[in-house]
Short mmCIF file of C-alpha atoms and ligand atoms in Angstrom, two decimals:
data_model
loop_
_atom_site.label_atom_id
_atom_site.label_comp_id
_atom_site.label_asym_id
_atom_site.label_seq_id
_atom_site.Cartn_x
_atom_site.Cartn_y
_atom_site.Cartn_z
CA UNK A 292 21.76 148.22 181.68
CA UNK A 293 21.50 144.62 181.22
CA UNK A 294 17.97 144.37 182.69
CA UNK A 295 16.46 146.30 179.73
CA UNK A 296 18.35 144.25 177.08
CA UNK A 297 16.88 141.14 175.53
CA UNK A 298 18.28 137.71 177.21
CA UNK A 299 21.28 136.29 175.63
CA UNK A 300 21.61 132.53 176.45
CA UNK A 301 24.95 130.41 175.73
CA UNK A 302 25.79 126.87 176.01
CA UNK A 303 29.07 125.53 177.26
CA UNK A 304 30.41 122.19 175.96
CA UNK A 305 33.01 119.72 177.02
CA UNK A 306 36.48 121.20 175.97
CA UNK A 307 39.95 119.98 174.98
CA UNK A 308 42.52 120.93 177.69
CA UNK A 309 42.66 124.62 178.74
CA UNK A 310 45.95 126.23 178.25
CA UNK A 311 47.33 129.79 178.45
CA UNK A 312 48.22 132.89 180.50
CA UNK A 313 45.53 135.45 181.49
CA UNK A 314 45.02 138.56 183.56
CA UNK A 315 41.27 138.58 184.78
CA UNK A 316 39.96 142.31 185.30
CA UNK A 317 40.97 144.51 188.10
CA UNK A 318 39.42 143.59 191.68
CA UNK A 319 35.70 144.77 191.84
CA UNK A 320 35.90 145.83 195.75
CA UNK A 321 38.87 147.95 195.20
CA UNK A 322 37.63 149.52 192.21
CA UNK A 323 34.57 150.60 194.06
CA UNK A 324 36.65 151.90 196.84
CA UNK A 325 39.41 153.45 194.74
CA UNK A 326 36.69 155.89 192.90
CA UNK A 327 34.66 156.51 196.30
CA UNK A 328 37.82 157.36 198.44
CA UNK A 329 39.24 159.28 195.36
CA UNK A 330 35.80 161.24 195.49
CA UNK A 331 36.23 161.95 198.96
CA UNK A 332 39.88 163.11 198.77
CA UNK A 333 41.43 166.42 198.00
CA UNK A 334 43.44 166.42 194.99
CA UNK A 335 43.85 163.93 192.12
CA UNK A 336 43.70 160.16 192.41
CA UNK A 337 45.03 158.05 189.44
CA UNK A 338 43.59 154.67 189.12
CA UNK A 339 45.23 151.93 186.74
CA UNK A 340 43.70 148.63 186.19
CA UNK A 341 40.14 149.68 187.21
CA UNK A 342 37.38 146.94 186.50
CA UNK A 343 35.50 148.66 183.85
CA UNK A 344 32.35 146.43 184.55
CA UNK A 345 28.81 147.86 184.85
CA UNK A 346 28.78 147.84 188.72
CA UNK A 347 31.86 149.94 188.95
CA UNK A 348 30.86 152.27 186.08
CA UNK A 349 27.72 152.98 188.20
CA UNK A 350 29.86 153.80 191.30
CA UNK A 351 31.92 156.22 188.75
CA UNK A 352 28.58 157.80 187.79
CA UNK A 353 27.37 158.31 191.27
CA UNK A 354 30.57 159.94 192.47
CA UNK A 355 30.40 162.30 189.34
CA UNK A 356 26.84 163.19 190.33
CA UNK A 357 27.90 163.81 193.79
CA UNK A 358 30.40 166.38 192.49
CA UNK A 359 33.70 164.61 192.15
CA UNK A 360 35.41 164.90 188.53
CA UNK A 361 35.69 161.48 187.21
CA UNK A 362 37.71 160.79 183.71
CA UNK A 363 38.58 157.86 181.88
CA UNK A 364 42.09 158.50 180.28
CA UNK A 365 42.75 154.95 178.92
CA UNK A 366 41.89 151.41 179.19
CA UNK A 367 41.51 150.90 182.90
CA UNK A 368 42.95 154.25 183.50
CA UNK A 369 40.92 156.80 185.62
CA UNK A 370 41.42 160.14 187.28
CA UNK A 371 39.43 161.39 190.14
CA UNK A 372 39.40 164.94 191.50
CA UNK A 373 37.90 164.60 194.91
CA UNK A 374 35.66 167.12 196.94
CA UNK A 375 36.98 166.39 200.24
CA UNK A 376 35.52 164.77 203.14
CA UNK A 377 31.92 166.16 203.77
CA UNK A 378 32.04 168.01 200.40
CA UNK A 379 29.43 166.10 198.38
CA UNK A 380 26.63 168.03 196.73
CA UNK A 381 23.13 166.73 196.32
CA UNK A 382 22.85 165.18 193.06
CA UNK A 383 20.26 166.21 190.55
CA UNK A 384 18.67 162.95 189.92
CA UNK A 385 18.54 159.50 191.81
CA UNK A 386 21.76 157.45 191.88
CA UNK A 387 21.35 154.40 189.94
CA UNK A 388 23.53 151.51 191.29
CA UNK A 389 22.37 148.73 188.81
CA UNK A 390 23.22 145.54 190.12
CA UNK A 391 25.74 146.62 192.68
CA UNK A 392 25.02 146.08 196.38
CA UNK A 393 28.58 147.27 197.04
CA UNK A 394 28.50 150.29 195.15
CA UNK A 395 25.03 151.41 196.76
CA UNK A 396 25.73 150.42 200.30
CA UNK A 397 29.39 152.06 200.20
CA UNK A 398 28.00 155.12 198.69
CA UNK A 399 25.36 155.16 201.37
CA UNK A 400 28.03 155.42 204.08
CA UNK A 401 29.74 158.21 202.24
CA UNK A 402 26.73 160.21 201.59
CA UNK A 403 25.59 159.76 205.15
CA UNK A 404 28.58 161.90 206.36
CA UNK A 405 27.56 164.76 204.03
CA UNK A 406 24.73 167.22 204.62
CA UNK A 407 22.96 166.42 201.48
CA UNK A 408 19.93 164.57 200.30
CA UNK A 409 20.28 161.75 197.73
CA UNK A 410 18.17 159.23 196.36
CA UNK A 411 19.42 155.33 195.72
CA UNK A 412 18.11 153.04 193.29
CA UNK A 413 19.09 149.71 191.46
CA UNK A 414 17.70 146.83 189.22
CA UNK A 415 15.16 144.57 190.13
CA UNK A 416 17.85 142.19 191.82
CA UNK A 417 19.11 145.11 194.00
CA UNK A 418 15.64 146.26 194.81
CA UNK A 419 15.20 142.98 196.56
CA UNK A 420 18.19 143.18 198.85
CA UNK A 421 18.19 144.13 202.39
CA UNK A 422 19.25 147.76 203.11
CA UNK A 423 18.20 147.89 206.92
CA UNK A 424 21.64 146.53 207.74
CA UNK A 425 23.22 149.60 206.36
CA UNK A 426 20.53 152.15 207.47
CA UNK A 427 20.53 151.06 211.14
CA UNK A 428 24.23 152.33 211.85
CA UNK A 429 23.84 155.20 209.52
CA UNK A 430 20.87 156.39 211.23
CA UNK A 431 22.68 155.98 214.74
CA UNK A 432 25.32 158.25 213.17
CA UNK A 433 22.60 161.06 212.44
CA UNK A 434 21.35 160.09 208.74
CA UNK A 435 17.76 160.13 208.02
CA UNK A 436 15.73 157.90 205.48
CA UNK A 437 12.79 159.76 204.07
CA UNK A 438 10.14 157.94 202.08
CA UNK A 439 11.30 154.46 202.92
CA UNK A 440 8.33 152.98 204.02
CA UNK A 441 8.72 149.72 206.24
CA UNK A 442 10.47 147.62 203.43
CA UNK A 443 14.24 148.64 203.94
CA UNK A 444 14.42 148.25 200.29
CA UNK A 445 15.40 150.39 197.48
CA UNK A 446 14.48 153.28 196.16
CA UNK A 447 15.03 155.27 199.12
CA UNK A 448 15.95 158.83 200.02
CA UNK A 449 18.95 159.34 202.25
CA UNK A 450 19.50 162.87 204.16
CA UNK A 451 23.09 162.96 205.15
CA UNK A 452 23.89 163.98 208.78
CA UNK A 453 24.83 167.71 209.45
CA UNK A 454 26.90 166.67 212.39
CA UNK A 455 27.66 163.10 211.99
CA UNK A 456 27.94 161.49 215.36
CA UNK A 457 31.00 159.08 215.93
CA UNK A 458 30.18 155.57 217.40
CA UNK A 459 31.37 152.07 218.33
CA UNK A 460 29.40 149.64 216.30
CA UNK A 461 29.37 145.82 216.06
CA UNK A 462 28.41 144.47 212.87
CA UNK A 463 25.59 142.04 213.28
CA UNK A 464 26.72 139.86 210.22
CA UNK A 465 30.20 139.69 208.94
CA UNK A 466 30.14 142.13 206.21
CA UNK A 467 32.66 144.34 204.75
CA UNK A 468 29.86 146.26 203.13
CA UNK A 469 28.23 147.34 206.65
CA UNK A 470 31.66 147.97 207.95
CA UNK A 471 32.89 150.26 205.08
CA UNK A 472 29.68 152.08 205.21
CA UNK A 473 30.11 153.02 208.92
CA UNK A 474 33.85 153.85 208.35
CA UNK A 475 33.07 156.14 205.27
CA UNK A 476 30.34 157.95 207.47
CA UNK A 477 32.69 158.11 210.23
CA UNK A 478 35.18 160.05 208.14
CA UNK A 479 32.94 163.05 208.60
CA UNK A 480 32.35 162.55 212.20
CA UNK A 481 34.63 164.38 214.98
CA UNK A 482 36.43 161.83 217.15
CA UNK A 483 36.85 157.96 216.90
CA UNK A 484 34.58 155.58 215.02
CA UNK A 485 35.18 152.08 215.86
CA UNK A 486 33.65 148.88 214.17
CA UNK A 487 33.98 145.65 215.62
CA UNK A 488 33.16 142.42 213.70
CA UNK A 489 33.20 139.11 215.08
CA UNK A 490 34.65 137.53 212.22
CA UNK A 491 36.95 139.45 209.90
CA UNK A 492 35.69 140.43 206.55
CA UNK A 493 37.80 142.03 203.60
CA UNK A 494 39.73 144.84 204.79
CA UNK A 495 40.27 146.70 201.42
CA UNK A 496 38.65 149.79 203.09
CA UNK A 497 40.88 150.03 205.94
CA UNK A 498 44.02 149.39 203.81
CA UNK A 499 42.91 152.02 201.21
CA UNK A 500 41.77 154.55 203.76
CA UNK A 501 45.53 154.26 205.11
CA UNK A 502 46.86 154.66 201.74
CA UNK A 503 44.74 157.90 201.32
CA UNK A 504 46.24 159.46 204.62
CA UNK A 505 43.64 158.41 207.38
CA UNK A 506 44.61 157.44 210.71
CA UNK A 507 43.22 153.92 211.11
CA UNK A 508 44.12 150.84 212.81
CA UNK A 509 43.10 147.45 212.98
CA UNK A 510 43.52 144.78 215.83
CA UNK A 511 42.25 141.45 216.56
CA UNK A 512 39.09 140.88 218.55
CA UNK A 513 38.19 137.40 219.83
CA UNK A 514 39.21 134.16 218.03
CA UNK A 515 38.15 135.48 214.29
CA UNK A 516 37.22 139.13 214.74
CA UNK A 517 38.71 142.69 214.19
CA UNK A 518 38.42 146.08 215.94
CA UNK A 519 38.90 148.78 213.44
CA UNK A 520 39.29 152.24 214.77
CA UNK A 521 39.33 155.42 212.59
CA UNK A 522 40.12 159.15 213.61
CA UNK A 523 37.42 161.24 212.05
CA UNK A 524 37.89 164.26 209.94
CA UNK A 525 40.96 163.44 208.25
CA UNK A 526 42.27 165.40 205.27
CA UNK A 527 42.19 162.61 202.72
CA UNK A 528 44.66 163.28 199.72
CA UNK A 529 44.43 161.81 196.29
CA UNK A 530 46.52 158.89 195.84
CA UNK A 531 47.76 156.36 193.01
CA UNK A 532 45.99 153.07 193.16
CA UNK A 533 46.79 150.08 191.09
CA UNK A 534 44.13 147.58 191.14
CA UNK A 535 45.09 143.82 191.07
CA UNK A 536 43.23 141.16 189.42
CA UNK A 537 40.10 139.98 191.01
CA UNK A 538 40.50 136.88 192.64
CA UNK A 539 36.69 136.26 192.58
CA UNK A 540 36.77 136.60 188.99
CA UNK A 541 40.04 134.42 188.72
CA UNK A 542 38.04 131.68 190.71
CA UNK A 543 36.07 130.91 187.17
CA UNK A 544 39.23 130.10 184.81
CA UNK A 545 40.89 128.55 187.97
CA UNK A 546 38.03 126.10 188.53
CA UNK A 547 37.61 125.64 184.99
CA UNK A 548 41.44 124.54 184.70
CA UNK A 549 41.13 122.28 187.77
CA UNK A 550 38.15 120.38 186.05
CA UNK A 551 38.97 120.09 182.31
CA UNK A 552 41.58 117.29 181.95
CA UNK A 553 45.08 118.20 181.30
CA UNK A 554 44.55 121.75 181.58
CA UNK A 555 47.36 124.36 182.42
CA UNK A 556 46.64 127.84 182.97
CA UNK A 557 48.40 130.81 184.54
CA UNK A 558 46.55 133.74 186.25
CA UNK A 559 48.55 136.86 186.48
CA UNK A 560 48.58 139.49 189.28
CA UNK A 561 45.91 137.96 191.21
CA UNK A 562 45.09 139.51 194.72
CA UNK A 563 46.12 137.38 197.45
CA UNK A 564 44.88 139.40 200.41
CA UNK A 565 44.15 136.46 202.96
CA UNK A 566 40.60 137.92 203.73
CA UNK A 567 39.84 136.94 200.06
CA UNK A 568 41.57 133.61 199.52
CA UNK A 569 39.40 131.16 201.23
CA UNK A 570 38.71 129.43 197.97
CA UNK A 571 42.38 128.67 197.20
CA UNK A 572 42.71 127.14 200.80
CA UNK A 573 39.72 124.90 200.18
CA UNK A 574 40.53 123.93 196.62
CA UNK A 575 44.11 122.92 197.82
CA UNK A 576 42.70 121.02 200.70
CA UNK A 577 40.57 119.17 197.80
CA UNK A 578 43.82 118.45 196.17
CA UNK A 579 44.00 121.36 193.60
CA UNK A 580 47.32 122.00 192.03
CA UNK A 581 47.84 125.66 192.60
CA UNK A 582 51.10 127.02 192.36
CA UNK A 583 51.78 130.48 193.87
CA UNK A 584 54.59 132.56 192.25
CA UNK A 585 56.46 135.10 194.50
CA UNK A 586 54.22 137.73 196.24
CA UNK A 587 54.45 141.39 195.34
CA UNK A 588 52.62 144.43 196.72
CA UNK A 589 51.10 147.17 195.25
CA UNK A 590 48.85 150.02 196.83
CA UNK A 591 48.86 148.04 200.15
CA UNK A 592 47.44 144.81 198.72
CA UNK A 593 49.44 141.71 197.97
CA UNK A 594 49.20 139.79 194.69
CA UNK A 595 50.98 136.78 192.96
CA UNK A 596 50.81 134.74 189.73
CA UNK A 597 48.92 131.27 189.99
CA UNK A 598 49.67 128.55 187.92
CA UNK A 599 46.73 125.92 187.80
CA UNK A 600 46.76 122.54 186.68
CA UNK A 601 43.85 119.80 186.02
CA UNK A 602 43.65 117.82 189.35
CA UNK A 603 41.72 115.13 190.84
CA UNK A 604 39.56 116.48 193.68
CA UNK A 605 38.21 115.01 196.71
CA UNK A 606 35.19 116.22 199.00
CA UNK A 607 36.07 118.39 202.08
CA UNK A 608 34.07 120.12 204.81
CA UNK A 609 34.66 123.81 204.46
CA UNK A 610 34.02 125.36 208.03
CA UNK A 611 31.77 128.53 208.73
CA UNK A 612 34.37 130.63 210.00
CA UNK A 613 35.88 130.51 206.34
CA UNK A 614 32.81 132.01 204.70
CA UNK A 615 33.82 135.59 204.83
CA UNK A 616 37.02 134.98 203.20
CA UNK A 617 35.32 133.34 200.12
CA UNK A 618 31.67 134.59 200.25
CA UNK A 619 31.49 135.08 196.70
CA UNK A 620 33.17 132.02 195.70
CA UNK A 621 30.70 129.11 196.84
CA UNK A 622 28.90 128.83 193.47
CA UNK A 623 32.01 127.95 191.70
CA UNK A 624 33.41 125.85 194.64
CA UNK A 625 29.89 123.73 194.29
CA UNK A 626 30.77 123.20 190.68
CA UNK A 627 34.52 121.85 191.87
CA UNK A 628 32.88 119.93 194.37
CA UNK A 629 30.50 118.13 191.83
CA UNK A 630 33.53 117.14 190.00
CA UNK A 631 35.41 115.81 192.99
CA UNK A 632 35.26 112.40 194.59
CA UNK A 633 33.16 112.35 197.83
CA UNK A 634 30.79 114.76 199.83
CA UNK A 635 31.67 118.29 200.22
CA UNK A 636 29.80 120.04 202.98
CA UNK A 637 30.02 123.79 203.03
CA UNK A 638 28.97 125.32 206.40
CA UNK A 639 27.48 128.56 207.54
CA UNK A 640 26.07 129.90 204.17
CA UNK A 641 23.07 132.05 205.43
CA UNK A 642 24.60 135.28 203.73
CA UNK A 643 24.35 133.69 200.50
CA UNK A 644 20.52 134.15 200.68
CA UNK A 645 20.76 137.84 200.09
CA UNK A 646 23.41 138.35 197.42
CA UNK A 647 22.57 139.10 193.81
CA UNK A 648 19.99 136.44 194.09
CA UNK A 649 19.32 133.66 196.68
CA UNK A 650 22.57 131.92 195.87
CA UNK A 651 22.03 128.97 198.16
CA UNK A 652 18.89 127.84 196.33
CA UNK A 653 20.19 129.05 192.93
CA UNK A 654 23.40 127.07 193.38
CA UNK A 655 21.37 124.03 194.39
CA UNK A 656 19.22 124.16 191.25
CA UNK A 657 22.23 124.63 189.16
CA UNK A 658 23.61 121.49 190.12
CA UNK A 659 20.29 119.43 190.22
CA UNK A 660 19.31 120.36 186.72
CA UNK A 661 22.68 119.07 185.65
CA UNK A 662 22.20 115.65 187.26
CA UNK A 663 24.25 116.40 190.43
CA UNK A 664 22.85 115.34 193.89
CA UNK A 665 22.84 118.30 196.42
CA UNK A 666 21.03 119.07 199.60
CA UNK A 667 20.61 122.31 201.50
CA UNK A 668 20.43 121.42 205.44
CA UNK A 669 19.75 124.84 207.54
CA UNK A 670 22.67 126.87 206.17
CA UNK A 671 24.94 124.28 204.92
CA UNK A 672 25.17 123.09 201.29
CA UNK A 673 26.16 119.60 200.65
CA UNK A 674 27.22 118.53 197.41
CA UNK A 675 27.90 114.69 196.59
CA UNK A 676 30.58 114.68 194.17
CA UNK A 677 30.72 111.48 191.78
CA UNK A 678 34.08 112.55 189.71
CA UNK A 679 31.83 113.56 186.78
CA UNK A 680 28.86 115.69 186.19
CA UNK A 681 26.20 114.52 183.41
CA UNK A 682 25.05 117.95 182.55
CA UNK A 683 22.25 118.63 179.70
CA UNK A 684 20.54 121.10 182.11
CA UNK A 685 19.30 124.67 181.48
CA UNK A 686 20.42 127.13 184.45
CA UNK A 687 18.32 130.02 185.52
CA UNK A 688 20.94 132.97 186.14
CA UNK A 689 18.38 135.13 188.22
CA UNK A 690 20.18 138.52 187.13
CA UNK A 691 23.32 137.00 188.86
CA UNK A 692 26.68 137.30 187.14
CA UNK A 693 28.36 134.46 189.17
CA UNK A 694 25.49 132.02 188.57
CA UNK A 695 26.18 132.52 184.77
CA UNK A 696 29.93 132.15 184.94
CA UNK A 697 29.80 129.20 187.26
CA UNK A 698 27.13 127.31 185.06
CA UNK A 699 29.46 128.03 181.88
CA UNK A 700 32.48 126.68 183.82
CA UNK A 701 30.67 123.51 184.60
CA UNK A 702 29.62 122.76 181.11
CA UNK A 703 33.32 122.86 179.94
CA UNK A 704 33.87 119.37 181.71
CA UNK A 705 30.19 117.90 181.78
CA UNK A 706 29.12 115.14 179.85
CA UNK A 707 26.35 116.98 178.04
CA UNK A 708 26.44 120.68 177.22
CA UNK A 709 25.15 123.10 179.94
CA UNK A 710 23.03 126.01 178.94
CA UNK A 711 22.39 129.52 180.85
CA UNK A 712 19.40 131.38 180.14
CA UNK A 713 21.16 134.91 180.16
CA UNK A 714 24.80 135.98 180.13
CA UNK A 715 23.88 139.79 180.07
CA UNK A 716 24.91 140.21 183.81
CA UNK A 717 28.38 139.01 183.35
CA UNK A 718 29.13 142.39 182.22
CA UNK A 719 28.66 143.56 185.85
CA UNK A 720 31.92 141.97 187.04
CA UNK A 721 33.75 140.24 184.19
CA UNK A 722 32.88 141.82 180.85
CA UNK A 723 35.62 139.97 179.03
CA UNK A 724 34.60 136.54 180.41
CA UNK A 725 33.42 134.70 177.36
CA UNK A 726 36.32 136.00 175.14
CA UNK A 727 38.91 135.28 177.66
CA UNK A 728 37.83 131.85 178.31
CA UNK A 729 37.43 131.12 174.71
CA UNK A 730 41.15 132.07 174.28
CA UNK A 731 42.15 129.60 176.92
CA UNK A 732 40.08 126.90 174.93
CA UNK A 733 36.66 127.05 176.12
CA UNK A 734 33.94 125.84 173.98
CA UNK A 735 31.06 128.18 174.10
CA UNK A 736 28.33 128.19 171.54
C1 LIG B 2022 31.96 142.97 199.04
C2 LIG B 2022 31.48 142.55 200.22
C3 LIG B 2022 30.91 141.30 200.33
C4 LIG B 2022 30.69 140.67 198.71
C5 LIG B 2022 30.56 141.47 197.82
C6 LIG B 2022 31.66 142.66 197.89
C7 LIG B 2022 32.71 144.62 199.25
O1 LIG B 2022 29.59 141.56 200.68
O2 LIG B 2022 29.73 139.64 198.60
O3 LIG B 2022 30.53 140.92 196.62
O4 LIG B 2022 33.29 144.88 198.34
O5 LIG B 2022 32.62 144.90 200.27
P1 LIG B 2022 29.09 141.61 202.18
O6 LIG B 2022 30.12 142.54 202.74
O7 LIG B 2022 27.58 142.06 202.23
O8 LIG B 2022 29.37 140.19 202.54
#
């Protein structure tokens, strides 16, 4: 586990043009879901391109502990023999999800629909994150929390529902994790479970449930929302899942290529599900050259090749309704904004406060210590872009992989080097980040 190993700092220096073609690792959201749905299905699920980062490996271990047979058969190639909906067994030991909110919250949903008892735990970062948002709907469906106290924080023990109750649930915040937890619990409930979200969040759970044979539909609700309807107690059957490259990981070499002069980088097989591509839209509005190749589809998800060339960027306003489609990308967008000319105002970022760290504060600190003028105003982040970044700062990563990678990207084009205090958590989502960036020409020392 990264939190038990000594800190490994790293410095990023101004680099010559980044060049080359890479495929970043498999999408984290889809990797978690492939393992969980594989565990809930009857028969064999074959996954290719699975992200072998610590977050996903913890989900694999949890599914194994709940009774599924999970096996690695090659690089990124995994098979899961599931137990069927409602078929989990109580694990012998607490399930440790490490740094991963997604793994933990989705597994809570899946456990809530089985008549078993499981204890959930995680690292110091995950232990600080709010779980009430997941427990509220799961309790309405019949699950019970034992030994939680008032905190709504891990560790906690969940008693799954013997007879889960189908329901209609309106998510209080746009969160694919809440939506997915309810849908996964709803699999065991007789009748229809409906989730209504005011702003559409990533729909990988819905798409993958359809792929595994569930009866599920999604329609528009209001201006930006969705209403998702799931027929309970389906027979999920094992399926083949090809995991496309993670757009949230692609974001790092992509922004690096935009800010390091004369760069020309091609990113292969990047997932282009429109509920994940808010960053690409925003960067294009800022003047970024991102050329998208022909789209193709695998396992219900679209993907394409992206060619990115260094670009002169200008500040923009990013509207709040775009946040769900780029919620994990604001850190690296803030880096691009610092290199742009003019002010970038990112609106409606409240949810950033409850990620792996308080990313609103952490992003502002990351920029400030490197000489960028930045302000938090309510839930907005305002970055004053001057076309260049002085650098020279030491960035605190707060057990957050995306802070570490964003700061290192910034250092590739800033005046003085940028140092991060710890790179260990990069392994949660992008274990190959440092060598892959070096192959493109990044100067890390
Ligand atoms: C994820 C959903 C998002 C995102 C996280 C992955 C998912 O969280 O931040 O990294 O796979 O469902 P929320 O749903 O809480 O916004």
